[in-house]
Amino acid sequence: TTNTVTSAVDTNGLFSTADLAPNLNFSPSPPRVVLVNPATNRWLFSGQIGGAQFNGTAFAEGINASAFQSGAAWDPVTDNIYATNGTEFYASRNLKFLYGGFSCIGSSNAVAFNPMTSRVYVSCGNSQSGGGIVIFDGIALSNAPAKTNIAPLARALLGAQPEGVAVNANTNRVYVAGMTSPTSLDVLDASTYQLLASI
């Protein structure tokens, strides 16, 4: 309300070593993604080698390493975090990996989550293989044993690799930057995964 900074958090050194040797020395990693969970009022940052959750300015807990570099989404109900690191898609809950890997050729830069349907939308592909989005069931990811290979529900592979993904939970539409061409904004019906418009 006042447009002023009320507090600041130093994120240097706040990362998980769950998948990293504790004696490795990493340079400071700037935050690349910031998310807020409206159900818990927690927020998190993530960077090159992990990140952390906070209650206000107080450290709450770490989040798993090696994810969340390019894009992420937070399920406020299950507390799952869905993320991409430019190469792979990850699902995790705090320091527990639920899923890690990717079921398409190419890389992944963005992810979005619909809390009304528990669907996770992940960008996929490269210029050689084509690209689009891959859709996962967030409930299946949440209930699976750690690191289980969960198959995606569907794919909408329409040409190029998306650089951004967003969901309108009220209309159940998915907005994808650069899926049918590098300069397009594409709108999909999330019920059928059909392309409605390419702008």
Rosetta silent file (secondary structure, phi, psi, omega in degrees, C-alpha in Angstrom):
SEQUENCE: TTNTVTSAVDTNGLFSTADLAPNLNFSPSPPRVVLVNPATNRWLFSGQIGGAQFNGTAFAEGINASAFQSGAAWDPVTDNIYATNGTEFYASRNLKFLYGGFSCIGSSNAVAFNPMTSRVYVSCGNSQSGGGIVIFDGIALSNAPAKTNIAPLARALLGAQPEGVAVNANTNRVYVAGMTSPTSLDVLDASTYQLLASI
SCORE:     score description
SCORE:     0.000 S_00000001
   1 L     0.000  -22.864 -179.223    0.000    0.000    0.000 S_00000001
   2 L  -105.868   -5.075 -178.251    2.943    2.368    0.498 S_00000001
   3 L    56.479   37.560  177.309    5.123    1.147   -2.389 S_00000001
   4 L  -126.287  153.402  176.465    8.122    0.890   -0.079 S_00000001
   5 L   -76.641  123.371 -178.534   10.405   -1.998    0.807 S_00000001
   6 L   -98.828  -22.391  177.831    9.529   -3.144    4.323 S_00000001
   7 L  -163.115  165.518  178.709   12.088   -5.934    4.672 S_00000001
   8 L  -143.463  151.619 -179.571   14.713   -7.877    2.743 S_00000001
   9 L  -124.332  130.572  174.810   16.125  -11.396    2.921 S_00000001
  10 L   -84.380  114.775 -176.636   19.682  -12.392    2.043 S_00000001
  11 L   -91.797   -2.043 -177.978   19.346  -15.612    0.028 S_00000001
  12 L   -62.907  126.093  177.220   23.065  -16.299   -0.300 S_00000001
  13 L    87.058   -5.455  179.565   23.875  -19.781    0.990 S_00000001
  14 L   -92.904   89.876  176.108   20.251  -20.822    1.494 S_00000001
  15 L  -152.622  160.220 -179.571   19.979  -23.961   -0.599 S_00000001
  16 L   -83.181  147.930  172.340   19.526  -27.658   -0.105 S_00000001
  17 L  -112.434   26.331 -176.744   22.380  -30.116   -0.361 S_00000001
  18 L   -58.599  -39.426 -178.635   20.051  -33.115   -0.694 S_00000001
  19 L  -114.591   16.645 -178.817   21.512  -34.090   -4.062 S_00000001
  20 L  -126.230  142.826  176.663   24.853  -32.313   -3.792 S_00000001
  21 L   -62.785  131.212 -175.270   28.013  -33.314   -1.977 S_00000001
  22 L   -63.199  -20.867 -177.541   28.211  -31.116    1.151 S_00000001
  23 L   -88.961   -0.892  177.753   31.894  -30.322    0.528 S_00000001
  24 L   -72.960  142.011 -178.215   31.263  -28.782   -2.912 S_00000001
  25 L  -109.191  111.007 -179.360   31.798  -25.042   -3.030 S_00000001
  26 L  -106.306  143.869  174.352   29.257  -23.177   -5.153 S_00000001
  27 L   -72.046  160.080 -179.197   29.267  -19.497   -5.913 S_00000001
  28 L   -56.164  139.636 -179.387   26.203  -17.529   -4.782 S_00000001
  29 L  -111.280  116.613  179.734   23.119  -18.228   -6.860 S_00000001
  30 L   -69.451  150.034  175.866   20.749  -15.312   -7.409 S_00000001
  31 L   -60.457  135.114  178.198   17.025  -16.012   -7.111 S_00000001
  32 L  -112.881  -26.415  179.818   15.503  -16.864  -10.488 S_00000001
  33 E  -133.463  137.308  173.950   11.955  -17.725   -9.473 S_00000001
  34 E  -127.033  129.296  179.960    9.820  -16.299   -6.659 S_00000001
  35 E  -129.555  153.234  176.752    6.475  -17.901   -5.730 S_00000001
  36 E  -125.970  136.717  175.318    3.821  -17.205   -3.089 S_00000001
  37 E  -102.986  107.743 -176.781    1.433  -19.747   -1.573 S_00000001
  38 L   -68.923  -18.631  179.479   -1.788  -17.901   -0.694 S_00000001
  39 L   -76.121  -32.926 -177.066   -3.019  -20.795    1.467 S_00000001
  40 L  -111.797   -8.805 -174.674   -0.051  -20.676    3.858 S_00000001
  41 L    62.060   18.019  172.349    1.243  -17.122    3.232 S_00000001
  42 E   -85.486  159.015  171.470    4.681  -18.604    2.672 S_00000001
  43 E  -134.177  159.953  179.611    6.902  -17.512   -0.186 S_00000001
  44 E  -140.235  157.444  169.029    9.905  -19.159   -1.752 S_00000001
  45 E  -123.627  155.497  172.946   12.818  -18.378   -3.983 S_00000001
  46 E  -143.120  151.068 -177.613   14.762  -20.781   -6.132 S_00000001
  47 E  -142.815 -148.192 -172.668   17.983  -20.482   -8.041 S_00000001
  48 L   -66.600  -35.493 -174.435   20.735  -22.512   -9.611 S_00000001
  49 L  -127.364   35.552  176.602   21.211  -24.982   -6.777 S_00000001
  50 E   118.927 -156.361 -178.586   17.959  -24.938   -4.865 S_00000001
  51 E  -179.865 -159.064 -175.539   16.220  -22.451   -2.663 S_00000001
  52 E  -156.693  154.812  173.106   14.192  -21.931    0.482 S_00000001
  53 E  -101.494  149.927 -178.818   10.739  -21.191    1.856 S_00000001
  54 E  -134.128  148.812  163.947   10.041  -18.309    4.230 S_00000001
  55 E  -104.700  102.943 -173.221    7.373  -17.137    6.640 S_00000001
  56 L    65.291 -118.393  176.334    7.761  -13.403    6.178 S_00000001
  57 L  -103.813    2.479 -178.257   11.501  -12.911    6.629 S_00000001
  58 E   -90.979  129.772  176.727   11.982  -16.046    8.753 S_00000001
  59 E   -61.800  131.805  179.136   13.523  -19.110    7.094 S_00000001
  60 E  -105.790  -54.580  178.677   11.028  -22.009    7.154 S_00000001
  61 E  -168.267  160.652  178.553   12.635  -24.877    5.210 S_00000001
  62 E   -79.273  163.823  171.352   14.757  -25.709    2.210 S_00000001
  63 E  -122.997  157.019 -167.932   13.532  -26.857   -1.160 S_00000001
  64 L   -63.363  148.349 -177.080   15.193  -29.513   -3.255 S_00000001
  65 L   -76.377  164.289  169.155   18.275  -28.735   -5.272 S_00000001
  66 L    72.763   14.916  174.727   18.783  -28.754   -9.023 S_00000001
  67 L  -128.272 -173.758  167.640   15.322  -27.564  -10.016 S_00000001
  68 L    66.834   23.177 -177.387   13.353  -24.343  -10.354 S_00000001
  69 L   -80.249  -38.542 -172.429   15.794  -22.454  -12.567 S_00000001
  70 L  -100.981  -41.139 -177.862   13.530  -21.454  -15.430 S_00000001
  71 E  -162.779  156.829 -179.634    9.969  -21.599  -14.183 S_00000001
  72 E  -158.545  159.975  175.144    7.858  -22.983  -11.382 S_00000001
  73 E  -142.767  150.236 -174.376    4.313  -23.245  -10.020 S_00000001
  74 E  -121.463  126.957  174.585    3.076  -24.001   -6.497 S_00000001
  75 L   -86.731  112.082 -175.396    0.023  -26.091   -5.602 S_00000001
  76 L   -69.562  -18.086 -178.053   -1.385  -24.359   -2.491 S_00000001
  77 L   -85.133  -52.960 -177.842   -3.362  -27.457   -1.429 S_00000001
  78 L   -86.464  -15.961 -174.762   -0.747  -30.230   -1.623 S_00000001
  79 L    70.849   15.478  174.894    2.243  -27.866   -1.214 S_00000001
  80 L   -71.852  147.205  173.878    3.810  -29.495   -4.284 S_00000001
  81 E  -117.968  126.142  178.842    6.180  -27.413   -6.359 S_00000001
  82 E  -108.538  129.457 -171.249    6.338  -28.081  -10.093 S_00000001
  83 E  -148.343  159.890  173.714    9.410  -26.716  -11.809 S_00000001
  84 E  -127.183  149.009  179.157   11.635  -26.754  -14.852 S_00000001
  85 L  -119.535   20.763 -177.578   15.345  -26.167  -15.039 S_00000001
  86 L    93.113  -22.433  179.891   15.703  -25.719  -18.785 S_00000001
  87 L  -121.466  -45.792 -173.844   16.255  -29.437  -19.301 S_00000001
  88 L  -127.555  164.509  174.874   13.909  -31.413  -17.058 S_00000001
  89 E  -106.071  137.100 -179.130   10.594  -31.160  -15.248 S_00000001
  90 E  -128.239  145.396  166.966   10.476  -31.785  -11.494 S_00000001
  91 E  -122.599  130.219 -179.303    7.754  -32.294   -8.931 S_00000001
  92 E  -146.478  158.047  171.932    8.773  -31.986   -5.288 S_00000001
  93 E  -128.368  106.869 -176.103    7.353  -31.363   -1.854 S_00000001
  94 L    57.569 -117.755 -179.156    9.854  -29.552    0.324 S_00000001
  95 L   -98.465   16.085 -179.794   12.956  -31.789    0.296 S_00000001
  96 E  -108.828  121.287  172.392   11.202  -34.829   -1.214 S_00000001
  97 E   -73.163  126.886  172.675   11.434  -35.523   -4.931 S_00000001
  98 E   -96.560  -34.223 -178.026    8.098  -36.783   -6.265 S_00000001
  99 E  -159.402  140.339  174.561    9.136  -36.901   -9.906 S_00000001
 100 E  -147.271  127.507 -179.768   12.170  -35.974  -11.931 S_00000001
 101 E   144.470 -167.462  177.147   12.682  -36.361  -15.641 S_00000001
 102 L  -161.303  142.342 -173.170   10.919  -35.567  -18.845 S_00000001
 103 L  -109.293   37.938  172.981    8.992  -37.538  -21.416 S_00000001
 104 L  -148.369  162.536  178.274    9.733  -35.562  -24.565 S_00000001
 105 L   -81.754  134.208  177.529   12.715  -34.735  -26.728 S_00000001
 106 L   115.791 -153.197 -175.009   14.205  -31.340  -26.057 S_00000001
 107 E  -124.404  177.764 -176.572   14.122  -28.982  -23.128 S_00000001
 108 L  -138.456  129.997 -175.869   11.620  -27.333  -20.831 S_00000001
 109 L  -118.574  -16.676 -172.149   11.436  -23.654  -19.878 S_00000001
 110 L  -148.410  155.620  177.733    8.052  -23.023  -18.258 S_00000001
 111 E  -148.921  146.815  176.280    5.352  -24.628  -16.148 S_00000001
 112 E  -139.604  155.499 -176.447    1.849  -23.645  -14.996 S_00000001
 113 E  -132.494  136.146  175.304   -0.655  -25.241  -12.612 S_00000001
 114 E  -104.437  108.556 -177.743   -4.456  -25.151  -12.516 S_00000001
 115 L   -68.679  -18.342  179.638   -5.647  -25.529   -8.890 S_00000001
 116 L   -76.911  -31.004 -177.055   -9.234  -26.209  -10.046 S_00000001
 117 L  -115.577   -7.274 -175.956   -8.298  -29.318  -12.059 S_00000001
 118 L    60.678   29.238  177.466   -4.905  -30.245  -10.534 S_00000001
 119 E   -95.161  141.008  179.123   -3.390  -30.258  -14.023 S_00000001
 120 E  -114.277  128.118 -177.248    0.242  -29.312  -14.579 S_00000001
 121 E  -112.703  122.454 -172.054    1.246  -27.846  -17.953 S_00000001
 122 E  -123.717  130.249  176.784    4.918  -28.128  -18.919 S_00000001
 123 E   -70.137  153.045 -170.092    6.648  -26.638  -21.963 S_00000001
 124 E  -154.894  145.110  166.789    8.452  -29.146  -24.116 S_00000001
 125 E   114.124 -179.588  174.761   10.553  -29.562  -27.223 S_00000001
 126 E  -151.402  179.360 -174.818   13.161  -27.979  -29.436 S_00000001
 127 L   -67.990  -24.568  179.717   13.487  -26.698  -32.988 S_00000001
 128 L   -82.140  -40.843 -173.945   14.427  -30.139  -34.334 S_00000001
 129 L   -94.830   -5.037 -171.243   11.738  -32.239  -32.647 S_00000001
 130 E    84.141 -179.212 -178.216    8.944  -29.687  -32.588 S_00000001
 131 E  -164.886  178.698 -178.884    7.378  -28.604  -29.354 S_00000001
 132 E   166.538 -139.817  177.105    4.316  -27.804  -27.323 S_00000001
 133 E  -129.035  151.596  174.616    3.113  -28.677  -23.852 S_00000001
 134 E  -115.981  137.787 -174.735    2.873  -31.887  -21.864 S_00000001
 135 E  -111.419  128.897  177.104    0.070  -32.270  -19.308 S_00000001
 136 E  -115.886  156.142  173.922    0.481  -34.114  -16.001 S_00000001
 137 E   -90.794  112.998 -178.717   -2.015  -35.040  -13.280 S_00000001
 138 H   -63.319  -31.630  178.438   -0.924  -33.232  -10.122 S_00000001
 139 H   -67.491  -42.734  177.865   -2.820  -35.676   -7.898 S_00000001
 140 H   -63.373  -40.221  177.304   -1.000  -38.646   -9.420 S_00000001
 141 H   -64.105  -38.362 -178.114    2.324  -36.876   -8.942 S_00000001
 142 H   -68.906  -36.105 -174.742    1.420  -36.088   -5.335 S_00000001
 143 H   -90.897  -10.711 -176.186    0.374  -39.653   -4.460 S_00000001
 144 L   -74.497  149.697  171.215    3.149  -41.523   -6.266 S_00000001
 145 L   -59.689  156.010 -175.534    6.116  -42.991   -4.407 S_00000001
 146 L   -55.898  136.813  174.601    9.208  -40.833   -4.660 S_00000001
 147 L    61.542   28.713  174.790   10.889  -40.730   -8.074 S_00000001
 148 L   -79.896  142.352  179.233    8.238  -42.881   -9.765 S_00000001
 149 L   -80.668  101.116 -179.766    8.009  -42.493  -13.519 S_00000001
 150 L   -93.814  126.158  178.849    4.548  -40.964  -13.998 S_00000001
 151 L   -76.357  145.257  176.347    3.284  -40.874  -17.561 S_00000001
 152 L   -68.982  156.388  177.060    1.744  -37.617  -18.781 S_00000001
 153 L   -73.661  -39.933 -174.806   -2.012  -37.418  -19.359 S_00000001
 154 E  -160.515  170.478  176.416   -1.738  -35.773  -22.757 S_00000001
 155 E  -137.275  143.073  171.438    0.440  -33.786  -25.129 S_00000001
 156 E  -126.355   88.837 -175.129   -0.274  -30.806  -27.319 S_00000001
 157 E  -103.990  104.727 -170.053    2.710  -30.675  -29.651 S_00000001
 158 L  -119.388    8.107  174.786    2.049  -27.990  -32.220 S_00000001
 159 L   144.771  -76.637 -172.949    5.397  -26.832  -33.527 S_00000001
 160 L  -102.982  171.321  178.587    7.744  -24.621  -31.539 S_00000001
 161 L   -87.639  121.283  179.519    9.090  -24.719  -27.998 S_00000001
 162 L   -67.301  144.547  176.447    7.016  -22.551  -25.631 S_00000001
 163 L  -104.838  -13.010  179.309    8.819  -19.956  -23.551 S_00000001
 164 E  -154.454  145.130 -179.738    5.914  -19.191  -21.223 S_00000001
 165 E  -138.119  136.907  175.571    2.758  -20.939  -19.989 S_00000001
 166 E  -141.989  155.581 -178.885   -0.214  -19.596  -17.975 S_00000001
 167 E  -127.262  136.998  168.398   -3.613  -20.992  -16.983 S_00000001
 168 E  -100.212  105.953 -175.948   -6.949  -19.282  -16.400 S_00000001
 169 L   -65.814  -28.524 -178.515   -8.573  -21.542  -13.810 S_00000001
 170 L   -71.813  -37.509 -178.573  -12.005  -19.928  -14.293 S_00000001
 171 L  -101.482   -8.618 -177.482  -12.204  -20.611  -18.031 S_00000001
 172 L    57.248   45.739  175.380   -9.912  -23.690  -18.083 S_00000001
 173 E  -116.774  147.162 -179.347   -7.840  -22.205  -20.882 S_00000001
 174 E  -113.430  132.258  179.901   -4.087  -22.442  -21.288 S_00000001
 175 E  -111.373  126.070 -173.323   -2.059  -19.583  -22.753 S_00000001
 176 E  -127.710  127.884  178.173    1.260  -20.487  -24.318 S_00000001
 177 E   -87.847  116.476  171.288    3.905  -18.106  -25.643 S_00000001
 178 L    77.930   41.399  179.342    5.462  -19.309  -28.884 S_00000001
 179 L   -94.459  -41.639  177.654    3.963  -22.763  -29.417 S_00000001
 180 L   -88.764  -21.075  171.859    2.762  -22.594  -33.028 S_00000001
 181 L  -159.210  161.627 -178.476    5.496  -20.117  -33.978 S_00000001
 182 L   -61.191  -18.700 -177.603    8.217  -18.209  -32.100 S_00000001
 183 L  -111.316   13.740 -175.080    6.099  -15.029  -32.183 S_00000001
 184 L   -96.203  155.056  163.994    2.673  -16.474  -31.364 S_00000001
 185 E  -115.376  115.717 -172.136    0.454  -16.387  -28.297 S_00000001
 186 E  -108.676  139.590 -178.098   -1.571  -19.591  -28.423 S_00000001
 187 E  -117.126  125.490 -179.271   -4.794  -20.340  -26.564 S_00000001
 188 E  -117.813  146.286  169.124   -5.818  -23.932  -25.831 S_00000001
 189 E   -80.316  115.407 -175.048   -9.001  -25.455  -24.426 S_00000001
 190 L   -74.582   -8.298  174.902   -7.664  -27.394  -21.440 S_00000001
 191 L   -79.463  -34.645 -176.401  -10.590  -29.832  -21.589 S_00000001
 192 L  -117.946  -12.060 -175.833   -9.686  -31.071  -25.079 S_00000001
 193 L    62.538   24.923  177.366   -6.161  -29.632  -25.545 S_00000001
 194 E   -89.372  144.650  178.489   -7.327  -28.217  -28.853 S_00000001
 195 E   -73.906  121.847  178.922   -5.899  -24.976  -30.209 S_00000001
 196 E   -93.937  -35.942 -178.770   -8.568  -22.252  -30.034 S_00000001
 197 E  -158.453  148.728  173.315   -6.558  -19.303  -31.300 S_00000001
 198 E  -129.434  111.653 -170.898   -3.072  -18.356  -32.368 S_00000001
 199 L  -102.587    0.000    0.000   -2.463  -14.630  -32.050 S_00000001
